[in-house]
Tab-separated table of C-alpha atoms in Angstrom:
chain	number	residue	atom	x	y	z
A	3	UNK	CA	-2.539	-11.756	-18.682
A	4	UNK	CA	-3.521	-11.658	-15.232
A	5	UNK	CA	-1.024	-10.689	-12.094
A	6	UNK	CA	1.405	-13.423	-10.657
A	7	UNK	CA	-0.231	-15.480	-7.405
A	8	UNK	CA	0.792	-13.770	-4.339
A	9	UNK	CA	2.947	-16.283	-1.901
A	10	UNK	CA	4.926	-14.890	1.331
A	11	UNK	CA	7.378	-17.360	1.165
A	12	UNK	CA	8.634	-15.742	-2.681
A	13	UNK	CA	11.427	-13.407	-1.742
A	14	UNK	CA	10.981	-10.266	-2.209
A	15	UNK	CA	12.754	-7.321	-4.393
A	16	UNK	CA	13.673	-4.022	-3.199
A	17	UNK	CA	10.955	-2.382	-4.856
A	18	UNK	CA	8.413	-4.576	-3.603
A	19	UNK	CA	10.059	-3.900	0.184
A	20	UNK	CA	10.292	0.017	-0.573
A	21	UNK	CA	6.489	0.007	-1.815
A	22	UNK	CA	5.516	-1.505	1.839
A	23	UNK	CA	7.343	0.747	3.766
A	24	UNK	CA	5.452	3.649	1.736
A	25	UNK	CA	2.733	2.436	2.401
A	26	UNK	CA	2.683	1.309	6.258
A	27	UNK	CA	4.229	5.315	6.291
A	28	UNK	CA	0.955	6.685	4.758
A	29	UNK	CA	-1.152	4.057	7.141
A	30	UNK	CA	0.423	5.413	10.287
A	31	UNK	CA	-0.034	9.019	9.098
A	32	UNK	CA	-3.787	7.857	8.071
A	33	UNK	CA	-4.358	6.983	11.619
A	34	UNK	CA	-3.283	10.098	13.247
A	35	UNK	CA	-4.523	12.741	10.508
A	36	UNK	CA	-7.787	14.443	11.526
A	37	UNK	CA	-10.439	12.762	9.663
A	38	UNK	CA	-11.613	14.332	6.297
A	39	UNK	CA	-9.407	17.096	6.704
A	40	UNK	CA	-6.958	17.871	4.707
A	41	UNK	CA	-3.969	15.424	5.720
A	42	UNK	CA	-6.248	12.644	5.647
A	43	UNK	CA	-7.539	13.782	2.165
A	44	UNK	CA	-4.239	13.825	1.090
A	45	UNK	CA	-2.797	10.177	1.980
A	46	UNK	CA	-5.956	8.736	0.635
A	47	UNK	CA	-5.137	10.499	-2.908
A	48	UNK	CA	-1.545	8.979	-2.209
A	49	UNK	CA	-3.034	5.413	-1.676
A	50	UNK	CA	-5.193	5.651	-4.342
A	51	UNK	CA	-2.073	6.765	-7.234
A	52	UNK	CA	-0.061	3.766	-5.636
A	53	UNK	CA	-3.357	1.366	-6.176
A	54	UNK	CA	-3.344	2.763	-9.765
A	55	UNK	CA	0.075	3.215	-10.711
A	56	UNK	CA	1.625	-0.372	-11.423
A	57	UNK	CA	0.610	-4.243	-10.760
A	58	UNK	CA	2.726	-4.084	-7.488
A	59	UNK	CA	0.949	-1.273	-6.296
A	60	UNK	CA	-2.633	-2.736	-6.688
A	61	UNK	CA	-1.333	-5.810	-5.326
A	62	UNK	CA	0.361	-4.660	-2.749
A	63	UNK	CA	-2.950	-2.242	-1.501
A	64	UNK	CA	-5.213	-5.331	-1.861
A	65	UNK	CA	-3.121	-7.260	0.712
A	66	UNK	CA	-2.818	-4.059	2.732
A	67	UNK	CA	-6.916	-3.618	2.583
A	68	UNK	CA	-7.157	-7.643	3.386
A	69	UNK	CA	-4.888	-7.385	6.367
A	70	UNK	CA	-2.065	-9.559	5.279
A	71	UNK	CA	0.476	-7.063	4.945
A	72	UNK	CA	2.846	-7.803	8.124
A	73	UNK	CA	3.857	-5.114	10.694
């Protein structure tokens, strides 16, 4: 069973709002961490844990990765 189709006009839930705002936090943080030290090395681990911790999360990082998630 594969995930649901993504659509921005489905409303969405609380966790799927909380989930963004994680992440845009550990994009902004991203950008302004020295790269490959230790910061940086850090927010990518928490990226990658969201990516592999539920459906939402993977979905959620592939439209963050494609640029559709909306600032």
């Amino acid at each position: 069973m594969g995930l649901p189709e993504y659509s921005p006009e489905v409303l969405k839930n609380a966790d799927e709002i909380e989930l963004e705002n994680i992440i845009r936090q550990l994009d902004t943080r991203l950008k302004r961490a020295r790269y490959d030290g230790p910061e940086y090395k850090l927010i990518e681990r928490q990226l990658e844990e969201i990516r592999h911790g539920s459906p939402l999360g993977r979905m959620l990082m592939e439209e963050y990765e494609n640029g559709g998630m909306p600032y």
